[in-house]
Short mmCIF file of C-alpha atoms and ligand atoms in Angstrom, two decimals:
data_model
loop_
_atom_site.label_atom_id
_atom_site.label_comp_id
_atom_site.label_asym_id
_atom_site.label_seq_id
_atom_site.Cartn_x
_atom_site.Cartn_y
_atom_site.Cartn_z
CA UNK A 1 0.68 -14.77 -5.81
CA UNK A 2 -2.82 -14.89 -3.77
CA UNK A 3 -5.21 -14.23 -6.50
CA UNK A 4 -8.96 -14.04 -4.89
CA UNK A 5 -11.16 -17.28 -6.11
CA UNK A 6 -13.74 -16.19 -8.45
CA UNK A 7 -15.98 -18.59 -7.56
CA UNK A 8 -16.24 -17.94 -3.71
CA UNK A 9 -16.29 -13.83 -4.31
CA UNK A 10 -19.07 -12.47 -5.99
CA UNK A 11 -17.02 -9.21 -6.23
CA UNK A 12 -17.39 -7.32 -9.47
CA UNK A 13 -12.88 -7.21 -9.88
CA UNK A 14 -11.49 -4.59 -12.41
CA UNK A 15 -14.85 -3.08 -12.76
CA UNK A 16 -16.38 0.97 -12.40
CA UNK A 17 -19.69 0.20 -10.37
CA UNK A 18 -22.30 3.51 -11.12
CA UNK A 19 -23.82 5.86 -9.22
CA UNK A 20 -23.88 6.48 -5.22
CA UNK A 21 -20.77 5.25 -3.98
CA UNK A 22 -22.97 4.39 -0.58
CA UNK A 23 -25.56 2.26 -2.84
CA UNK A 24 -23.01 0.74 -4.70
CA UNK A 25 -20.86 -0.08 -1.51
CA UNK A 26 -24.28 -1.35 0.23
CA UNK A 27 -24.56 -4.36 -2.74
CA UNK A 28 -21.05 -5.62 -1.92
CA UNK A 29 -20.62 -8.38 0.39
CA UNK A 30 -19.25 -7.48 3.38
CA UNK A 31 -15.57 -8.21 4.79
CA UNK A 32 -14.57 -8.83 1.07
CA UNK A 33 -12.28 -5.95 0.02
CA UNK A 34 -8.27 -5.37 1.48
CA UNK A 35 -7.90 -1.96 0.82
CA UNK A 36 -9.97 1.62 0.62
CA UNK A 37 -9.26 3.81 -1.42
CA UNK A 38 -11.44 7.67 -1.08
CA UNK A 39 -10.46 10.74 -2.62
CA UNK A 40 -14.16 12.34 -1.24
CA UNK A 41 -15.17 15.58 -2.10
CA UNK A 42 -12.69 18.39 -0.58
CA UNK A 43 -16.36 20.54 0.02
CA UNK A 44 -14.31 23.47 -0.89
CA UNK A 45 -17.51 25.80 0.42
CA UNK A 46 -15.60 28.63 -2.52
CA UNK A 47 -17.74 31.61 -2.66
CA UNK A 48 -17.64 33.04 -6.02
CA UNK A 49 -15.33 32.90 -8.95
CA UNK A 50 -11.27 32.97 -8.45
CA UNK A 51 -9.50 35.21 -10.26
CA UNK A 52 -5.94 35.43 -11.49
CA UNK A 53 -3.77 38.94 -11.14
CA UNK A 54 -4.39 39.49 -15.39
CA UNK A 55 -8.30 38.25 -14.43
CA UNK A 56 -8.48 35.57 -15.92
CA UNK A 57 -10.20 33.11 -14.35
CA UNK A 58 -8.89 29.77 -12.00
CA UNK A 59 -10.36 26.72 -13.00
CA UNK A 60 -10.84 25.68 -9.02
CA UNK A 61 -13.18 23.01 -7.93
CA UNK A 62 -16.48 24.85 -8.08
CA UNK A 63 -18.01 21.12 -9.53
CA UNK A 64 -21.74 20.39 -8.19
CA UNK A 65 -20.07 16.73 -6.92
CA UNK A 66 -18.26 19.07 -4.23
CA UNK A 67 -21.56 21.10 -3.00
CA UNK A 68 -22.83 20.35 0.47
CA UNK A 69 -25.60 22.88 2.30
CA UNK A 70 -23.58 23.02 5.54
CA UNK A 71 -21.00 21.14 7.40
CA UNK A 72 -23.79 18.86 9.44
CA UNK A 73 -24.66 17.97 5.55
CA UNK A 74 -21.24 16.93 4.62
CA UNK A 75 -20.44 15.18 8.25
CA UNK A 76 -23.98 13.22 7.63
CA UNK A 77 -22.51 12.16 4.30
CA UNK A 78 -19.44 11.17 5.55
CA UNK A 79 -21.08 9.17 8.14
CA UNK A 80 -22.66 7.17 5.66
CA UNK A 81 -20.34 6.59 2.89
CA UNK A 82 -17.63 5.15 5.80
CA UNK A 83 -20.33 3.28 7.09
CA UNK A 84 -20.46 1.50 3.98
CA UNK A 85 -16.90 1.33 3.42
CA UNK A 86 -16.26 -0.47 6.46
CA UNK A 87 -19.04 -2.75 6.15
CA UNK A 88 -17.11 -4.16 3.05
CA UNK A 89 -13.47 -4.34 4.83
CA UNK A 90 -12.08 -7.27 5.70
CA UNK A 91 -11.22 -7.35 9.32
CA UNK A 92 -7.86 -6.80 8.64
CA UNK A 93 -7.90 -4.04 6.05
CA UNK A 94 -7.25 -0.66 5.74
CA UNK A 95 -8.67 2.69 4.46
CA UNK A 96 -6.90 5.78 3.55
CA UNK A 97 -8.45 8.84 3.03
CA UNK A 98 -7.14 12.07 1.05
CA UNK A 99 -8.22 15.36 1.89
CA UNK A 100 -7.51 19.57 2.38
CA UNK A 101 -7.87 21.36 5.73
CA UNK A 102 -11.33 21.95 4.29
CA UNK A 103 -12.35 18.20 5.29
CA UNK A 104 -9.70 16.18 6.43
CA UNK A 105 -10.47 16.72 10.44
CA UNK A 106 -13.81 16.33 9.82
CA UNK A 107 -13.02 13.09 8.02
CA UNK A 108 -10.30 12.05 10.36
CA UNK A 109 -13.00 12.50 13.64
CA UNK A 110 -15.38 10.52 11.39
CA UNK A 111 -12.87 7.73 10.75
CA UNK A 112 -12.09 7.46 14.84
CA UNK A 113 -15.83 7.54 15.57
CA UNK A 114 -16.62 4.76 13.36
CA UNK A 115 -13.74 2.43 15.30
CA UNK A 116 -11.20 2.74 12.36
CA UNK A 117 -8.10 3.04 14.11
CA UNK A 118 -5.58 5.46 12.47
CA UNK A 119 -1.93 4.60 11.73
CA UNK A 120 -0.37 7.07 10.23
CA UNK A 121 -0.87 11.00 8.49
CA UNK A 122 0.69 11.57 5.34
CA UNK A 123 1.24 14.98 4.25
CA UNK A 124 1.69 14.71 0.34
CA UNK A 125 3.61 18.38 -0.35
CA UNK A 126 3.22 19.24 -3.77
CA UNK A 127 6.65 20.75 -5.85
CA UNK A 128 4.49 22.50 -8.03
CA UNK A 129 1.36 23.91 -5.71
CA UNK A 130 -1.33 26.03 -7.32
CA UNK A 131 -0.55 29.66 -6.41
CA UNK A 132 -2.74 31.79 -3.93
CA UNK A 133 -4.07 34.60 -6.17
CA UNK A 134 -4.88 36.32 -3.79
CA UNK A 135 -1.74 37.16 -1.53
CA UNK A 136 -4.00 36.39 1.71
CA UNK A 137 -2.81 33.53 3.64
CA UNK A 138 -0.79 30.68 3.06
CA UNK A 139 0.14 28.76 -0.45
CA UNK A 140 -2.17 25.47 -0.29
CA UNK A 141 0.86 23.44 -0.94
CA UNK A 142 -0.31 20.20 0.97
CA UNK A 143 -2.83 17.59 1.30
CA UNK A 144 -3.10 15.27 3.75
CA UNK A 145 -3.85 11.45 3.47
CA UNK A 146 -4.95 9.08 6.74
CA UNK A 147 -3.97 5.93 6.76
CA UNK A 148 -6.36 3.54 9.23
CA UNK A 149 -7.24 0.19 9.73
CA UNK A 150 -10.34 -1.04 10.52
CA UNK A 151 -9.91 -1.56 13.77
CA UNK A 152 -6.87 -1.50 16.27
CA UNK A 153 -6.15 -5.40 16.37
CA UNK A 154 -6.26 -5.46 12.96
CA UNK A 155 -2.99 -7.05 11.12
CA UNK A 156 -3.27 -4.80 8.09
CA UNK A 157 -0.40 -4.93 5.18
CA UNK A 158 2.53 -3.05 5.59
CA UNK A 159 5.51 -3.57 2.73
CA UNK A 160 7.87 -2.06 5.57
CA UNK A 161 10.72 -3.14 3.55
CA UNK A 162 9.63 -2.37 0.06
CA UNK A 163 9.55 1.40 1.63
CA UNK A 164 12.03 1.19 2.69
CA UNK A 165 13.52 0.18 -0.80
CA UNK A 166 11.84 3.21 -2.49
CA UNK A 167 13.52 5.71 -0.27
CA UNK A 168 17.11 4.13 -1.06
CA UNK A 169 17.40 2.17 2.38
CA UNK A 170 16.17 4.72 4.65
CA UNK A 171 12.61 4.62 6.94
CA UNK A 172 10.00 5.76 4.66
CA UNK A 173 8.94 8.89 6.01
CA UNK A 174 5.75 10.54 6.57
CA UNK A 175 5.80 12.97 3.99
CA UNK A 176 5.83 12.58 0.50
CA UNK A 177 6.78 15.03 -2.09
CA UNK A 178 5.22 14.61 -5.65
CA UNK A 179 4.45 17.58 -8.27
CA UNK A 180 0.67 17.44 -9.26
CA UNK A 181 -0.76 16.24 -11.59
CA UNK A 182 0.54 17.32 -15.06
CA UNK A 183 1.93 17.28 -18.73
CA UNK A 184 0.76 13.82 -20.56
CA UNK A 185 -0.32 12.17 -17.63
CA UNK A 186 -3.25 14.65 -17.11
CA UNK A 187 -6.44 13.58 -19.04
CA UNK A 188 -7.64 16.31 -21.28
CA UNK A 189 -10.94 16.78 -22.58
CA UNK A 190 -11.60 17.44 -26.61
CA UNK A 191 -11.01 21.19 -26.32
CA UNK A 192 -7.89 20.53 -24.11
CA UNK A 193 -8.64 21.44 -21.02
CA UNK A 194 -8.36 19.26 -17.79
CA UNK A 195 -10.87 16.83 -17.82
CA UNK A 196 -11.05 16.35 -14.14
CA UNK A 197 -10.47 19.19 -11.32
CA UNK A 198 -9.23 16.77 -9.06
CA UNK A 199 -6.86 14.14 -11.10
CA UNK A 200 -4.33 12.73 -8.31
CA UNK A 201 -0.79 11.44 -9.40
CA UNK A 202 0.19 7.72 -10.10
CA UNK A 203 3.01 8.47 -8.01
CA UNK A 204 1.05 9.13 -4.87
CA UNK A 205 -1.04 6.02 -5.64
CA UNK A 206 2.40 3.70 -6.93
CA UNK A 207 3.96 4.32 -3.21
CA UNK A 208 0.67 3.83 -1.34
CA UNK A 209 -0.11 0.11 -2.94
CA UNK A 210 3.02 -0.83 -2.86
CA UNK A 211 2.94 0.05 0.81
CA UNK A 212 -0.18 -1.24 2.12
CA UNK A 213 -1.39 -3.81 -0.46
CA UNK A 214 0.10 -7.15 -2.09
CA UNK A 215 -0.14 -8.39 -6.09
CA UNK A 216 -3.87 -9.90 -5.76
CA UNK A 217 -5.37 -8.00 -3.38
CA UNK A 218 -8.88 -5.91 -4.16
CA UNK A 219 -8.42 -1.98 -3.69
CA UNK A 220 -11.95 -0.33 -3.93
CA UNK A 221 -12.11 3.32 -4.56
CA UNK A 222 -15.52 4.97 -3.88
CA UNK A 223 -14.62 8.45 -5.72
CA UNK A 224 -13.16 6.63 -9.28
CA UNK A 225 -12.93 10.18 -10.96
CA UNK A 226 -10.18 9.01 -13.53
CA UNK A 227 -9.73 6.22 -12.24
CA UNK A 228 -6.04 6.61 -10.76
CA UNK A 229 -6.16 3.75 -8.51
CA UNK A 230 -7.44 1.60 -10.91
CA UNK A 231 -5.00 2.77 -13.84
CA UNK A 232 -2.35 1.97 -10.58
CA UNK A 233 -3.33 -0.90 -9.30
CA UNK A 234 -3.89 -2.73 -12.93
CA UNK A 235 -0.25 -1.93 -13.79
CA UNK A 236 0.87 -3.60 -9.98
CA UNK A 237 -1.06 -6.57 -10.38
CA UNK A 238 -3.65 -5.60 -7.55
CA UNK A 239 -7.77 -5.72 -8.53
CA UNK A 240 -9.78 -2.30 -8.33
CA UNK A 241 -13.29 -2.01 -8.03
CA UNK A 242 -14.27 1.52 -8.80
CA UNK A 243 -17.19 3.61 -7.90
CA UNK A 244 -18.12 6.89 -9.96
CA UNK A 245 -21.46 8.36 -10.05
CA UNK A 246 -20.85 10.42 -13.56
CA UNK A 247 -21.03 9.11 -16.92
CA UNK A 248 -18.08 10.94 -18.27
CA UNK A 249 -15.53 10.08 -15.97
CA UNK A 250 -16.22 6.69 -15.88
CA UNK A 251 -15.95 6.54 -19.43
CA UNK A 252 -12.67 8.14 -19.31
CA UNK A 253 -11.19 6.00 -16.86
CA UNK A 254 -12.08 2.85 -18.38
CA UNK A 255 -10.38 3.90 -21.61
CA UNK A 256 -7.50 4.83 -19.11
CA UNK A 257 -7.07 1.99 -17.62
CA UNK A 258 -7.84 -0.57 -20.89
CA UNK A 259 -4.57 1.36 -22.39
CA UNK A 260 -2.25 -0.05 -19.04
CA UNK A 261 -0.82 -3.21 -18.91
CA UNK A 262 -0.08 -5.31 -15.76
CA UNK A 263 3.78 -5.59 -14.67
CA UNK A 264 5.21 -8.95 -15.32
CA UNK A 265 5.10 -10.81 -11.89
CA UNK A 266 9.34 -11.00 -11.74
CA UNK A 267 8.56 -6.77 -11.28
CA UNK A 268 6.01 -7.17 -8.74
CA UNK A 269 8.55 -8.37 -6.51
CA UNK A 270 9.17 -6.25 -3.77
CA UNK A 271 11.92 -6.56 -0.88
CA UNK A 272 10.49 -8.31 1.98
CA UNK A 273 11.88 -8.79 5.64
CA UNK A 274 13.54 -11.51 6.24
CA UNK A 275 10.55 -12.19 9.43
CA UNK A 276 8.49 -12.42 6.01
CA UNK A 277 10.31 -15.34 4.30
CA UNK A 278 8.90 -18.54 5.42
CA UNK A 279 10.87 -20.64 7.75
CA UNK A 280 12.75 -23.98 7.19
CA UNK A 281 14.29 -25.68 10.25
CA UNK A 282 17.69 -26.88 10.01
CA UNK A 283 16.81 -30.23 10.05
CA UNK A 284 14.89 -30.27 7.02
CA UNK A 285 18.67 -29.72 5.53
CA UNK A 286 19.51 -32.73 6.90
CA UNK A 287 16.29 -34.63 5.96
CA UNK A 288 16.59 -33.75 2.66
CA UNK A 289 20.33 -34.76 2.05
CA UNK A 290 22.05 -31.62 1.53
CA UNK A 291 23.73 -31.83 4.14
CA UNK A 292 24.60 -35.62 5.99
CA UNK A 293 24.53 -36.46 9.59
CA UNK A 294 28.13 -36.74 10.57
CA UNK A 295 28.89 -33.99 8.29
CA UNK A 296 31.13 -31.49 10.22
CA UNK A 297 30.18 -27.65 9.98
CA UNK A 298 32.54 -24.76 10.73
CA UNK A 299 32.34 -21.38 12.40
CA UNK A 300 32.71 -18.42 10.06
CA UNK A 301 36.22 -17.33 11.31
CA UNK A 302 37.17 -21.33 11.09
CA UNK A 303 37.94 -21.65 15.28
CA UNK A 304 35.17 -24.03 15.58
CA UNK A 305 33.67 -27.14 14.60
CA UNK A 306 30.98 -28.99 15.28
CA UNK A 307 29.34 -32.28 14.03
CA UNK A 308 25.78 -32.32 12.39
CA UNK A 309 23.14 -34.94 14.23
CA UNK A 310 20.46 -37.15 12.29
CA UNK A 311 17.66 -34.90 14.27
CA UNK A 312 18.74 -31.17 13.32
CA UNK A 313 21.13 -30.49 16.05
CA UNK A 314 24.89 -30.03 16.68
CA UNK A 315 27.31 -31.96 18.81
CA UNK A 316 30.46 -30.12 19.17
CA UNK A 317 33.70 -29.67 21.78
CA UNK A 318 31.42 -30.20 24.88
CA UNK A 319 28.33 -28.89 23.99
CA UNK A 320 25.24 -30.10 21.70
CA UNK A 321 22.23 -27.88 20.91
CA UNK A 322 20.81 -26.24 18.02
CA UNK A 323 22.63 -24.26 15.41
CA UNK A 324 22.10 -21.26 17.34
CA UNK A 325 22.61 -23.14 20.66
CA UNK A 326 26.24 -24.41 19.76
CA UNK A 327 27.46 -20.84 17.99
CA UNK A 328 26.48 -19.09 20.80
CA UNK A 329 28.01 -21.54 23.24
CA UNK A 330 31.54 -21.27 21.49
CA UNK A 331 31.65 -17.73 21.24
CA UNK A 332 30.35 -17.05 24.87
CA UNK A 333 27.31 -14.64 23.28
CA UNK A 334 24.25 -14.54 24.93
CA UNK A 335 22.74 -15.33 21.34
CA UNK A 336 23.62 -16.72 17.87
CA UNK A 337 22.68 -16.44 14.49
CA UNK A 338 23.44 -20.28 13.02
CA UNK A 339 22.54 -19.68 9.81
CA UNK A 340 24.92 -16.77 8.97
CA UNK A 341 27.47 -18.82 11.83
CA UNK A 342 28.29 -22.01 10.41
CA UNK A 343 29.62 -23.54 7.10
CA UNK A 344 30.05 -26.35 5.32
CA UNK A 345 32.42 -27.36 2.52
CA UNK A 346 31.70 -28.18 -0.58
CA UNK A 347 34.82 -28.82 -4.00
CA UNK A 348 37.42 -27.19 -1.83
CA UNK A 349 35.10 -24.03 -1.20
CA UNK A 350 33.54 -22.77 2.29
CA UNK A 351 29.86 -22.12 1.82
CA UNK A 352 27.33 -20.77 4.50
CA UNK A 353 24.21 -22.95 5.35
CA UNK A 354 22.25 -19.76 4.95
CA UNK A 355 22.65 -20.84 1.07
CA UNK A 356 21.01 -24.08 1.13
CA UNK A 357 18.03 -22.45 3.50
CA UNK A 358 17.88 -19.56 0.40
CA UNK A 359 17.10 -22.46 -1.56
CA UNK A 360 14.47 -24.04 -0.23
CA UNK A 361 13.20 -21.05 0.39
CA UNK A 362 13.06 -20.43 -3.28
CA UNK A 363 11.28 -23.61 -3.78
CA UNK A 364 8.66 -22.71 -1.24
CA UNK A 365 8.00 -19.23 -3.26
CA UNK A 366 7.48 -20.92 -6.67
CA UNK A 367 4.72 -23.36 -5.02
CA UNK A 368 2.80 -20.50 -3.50
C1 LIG B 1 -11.98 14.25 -5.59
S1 LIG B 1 -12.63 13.43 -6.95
C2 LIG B 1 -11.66 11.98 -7.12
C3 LIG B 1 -10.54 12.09 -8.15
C4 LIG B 1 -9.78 10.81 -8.38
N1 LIG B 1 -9.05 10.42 -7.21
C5 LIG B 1 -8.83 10.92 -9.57
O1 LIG B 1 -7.60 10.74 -9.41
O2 LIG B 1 -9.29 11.21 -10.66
C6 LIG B 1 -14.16 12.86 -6.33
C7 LIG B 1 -14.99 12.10 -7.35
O3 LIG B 1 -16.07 11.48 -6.65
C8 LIG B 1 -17.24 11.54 -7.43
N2 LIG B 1 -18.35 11.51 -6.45
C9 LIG B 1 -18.74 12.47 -5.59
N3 LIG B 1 -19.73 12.07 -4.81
C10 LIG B 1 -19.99 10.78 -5.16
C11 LIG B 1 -20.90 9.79 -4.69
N4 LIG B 1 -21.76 10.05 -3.72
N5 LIG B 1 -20.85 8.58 -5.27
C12 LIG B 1 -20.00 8.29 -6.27
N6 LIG B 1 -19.12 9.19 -6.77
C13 LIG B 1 -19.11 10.41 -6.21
C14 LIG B 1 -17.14 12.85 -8.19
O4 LIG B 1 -17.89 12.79 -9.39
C15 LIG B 1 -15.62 12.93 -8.44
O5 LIG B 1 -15.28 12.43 -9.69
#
């Protein structure tokens, strides 16, 4: 596991930094974090109080964090804050950003302006919306989340497989169904009420580290409200660095995230590809004595045979080469997979050479 060196970081890890996200962001060294993090304000613009059919009334986000003048004020802040947040990205990380129709295009024009280049849109559809009152217009049942890197030659992280995983073998898709945030996992204040308007679910936050971040890696949120990501990212093993600019939830989400534990490194494990795994020549086989020049190997379906070489490579009926060289060769195939191809025996038992590679491989893994 790549765990950041202390000593060459000056990064305040598995802290909540206070006050303006943009200050905060501007004391941070730059190209230093992997992954953003923003849950900005929506800038609702709501005119008035919302009222239920019985008239009672919706607790919506009406919170003075959310109130901008005019659009040009909340584009000028967005400006700024990404500014900042991509002063601090390494060159290879990435940003998502979660927003309603209120801001997201705004955001998303922002995002392209400032050379982020964007990857994907998720559209997290909620099971479990909160009702439109009102009967005008459409059920808010949706946000949407961009996913960007910081630029377009970027190599950012992508867990394709681990995805992959999560949605039972199939392509993750692009959108995500979750309920909202409820029942014990919502923080209450002491007369019960929510203690946040805009709590998001672990959920959303357990699929997108997994996806775009690895055990290690720093994940800075600039709007910490709760302190999701960082309750999150403790429990998978990934840093947080949080920025919240009022008292009270800070305080809440560091007693959150004090109360979660990290996942024992076996569980951080997540399927990779097999391009992922590192790579062992055949000849380091051979080098290391499990497996002896002179040896002979056989196909799969046991029609051929072909002799193992001190250097790596394969001498068989007529043709020498490379594992992949002298399987493809026999079976008249353009190409060849040699490590799933050939086998060797070992106390009366045919055994692929893929399981001696596996090994090493294993090896390799516990060094790192
Ligand atoms: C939409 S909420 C984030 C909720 C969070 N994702 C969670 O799960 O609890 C936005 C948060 O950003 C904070 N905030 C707004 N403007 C800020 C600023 N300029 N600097 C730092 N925090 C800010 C607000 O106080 C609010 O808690």
């Amino acid at each position: 596991m790549a765990r950041p060196n202390p000593e060459a970081t000056p990064l305040p890890l598995d802290t909540i930094m206070s006050g303006d996200c943009v200050a905060a962001m501007e004391r941070l060294p730059e190209n230093s974090v992997d992954l953003i993090f923003a849950d900005p304000p929506y800038n609702l613009q709501l005119r008035g109080e919302l009222h239920r059919p019985d008239n009672s009334m919706v607790d919506a986000v009406d919170d003075h964090w959310d109130q901008f003048e005019s659009l040009k004020a909340y584009d000028h802040f967005t400006r700024r804050w990404m500014k900042a947040a991509r002063r601090i990205l390494k060159p290879d990380g990435a940003i998502w950003v979660i927003g309603s129709y209120h801001n997201i295009f705004r955001v998303g024009a922002t995002l392209q302006d400032q050379g982020f280049w964007i990857l994907n849109d998720v559209v997290w559809r909620k099971t479990n919306p909160m009702p439109n009152f009102r009967g005008k217009r459409l059920t808010n049942a949706h946000e949407t989340m961009i996913w960007a890197s910081k630029s377009e030659g970027s190599k950012y992280t992508f867990n394709y497989e681990a995805l992959k995983a999560l949605n039972e073998g199939t392509q993750m898709r692009s959108d995500w169904t979750f309920p909202i945030c409820t029942g014990h996992e919502r923080l209450k204040n002491a007369r019960g009420e929510k203690a946040h308007p805009t709590q998001k679910p672990e959920a959303l936050l357990h699929r997108l580290l997994v996806a775009t971040t690895n055990p290690g890696d720093v994940v800075l949120d600039p709007f910490f409200g709760t302190g999701t990501t960082g309750a999150v990212a403790t429990m998978l093993g990934r840093h947080f660095i949080g920025i919240e600019r009022e008292d009270a939830y800070r305080q809440l989400a560091a007693e959150r995230i004090a109360k979660v534990r990290t996942l024992p490194r076996e569980a951080l494990e997540t399927t990779t590809s097999k391009r992922a795994e590192p790579r062992v020549p055949f000849g380091q086989l051979v080098e290391r004595g499990m497996l002896r020049p002179g040896e002979e190997l056989q196909s799969g379906n046991g029609r051929f045979r072909a002799k193992i070489r001190a250097d790596g490579t394969l001498s068989g009926d007529g043709v020498k080469g490379s594992i992949h060289q002298v399987g493809a060769a026999y079976e008249g195939a353009p190409s060849c997979n040699g490590w799933t191809y050939w086998h060797f025996r070992r106390e009366g038992k045919t055994v692929s050479i893929d399981t001696l590679r596996q090994q090493i491989r294993a090896e390799m893994t516990k060094l790192n």
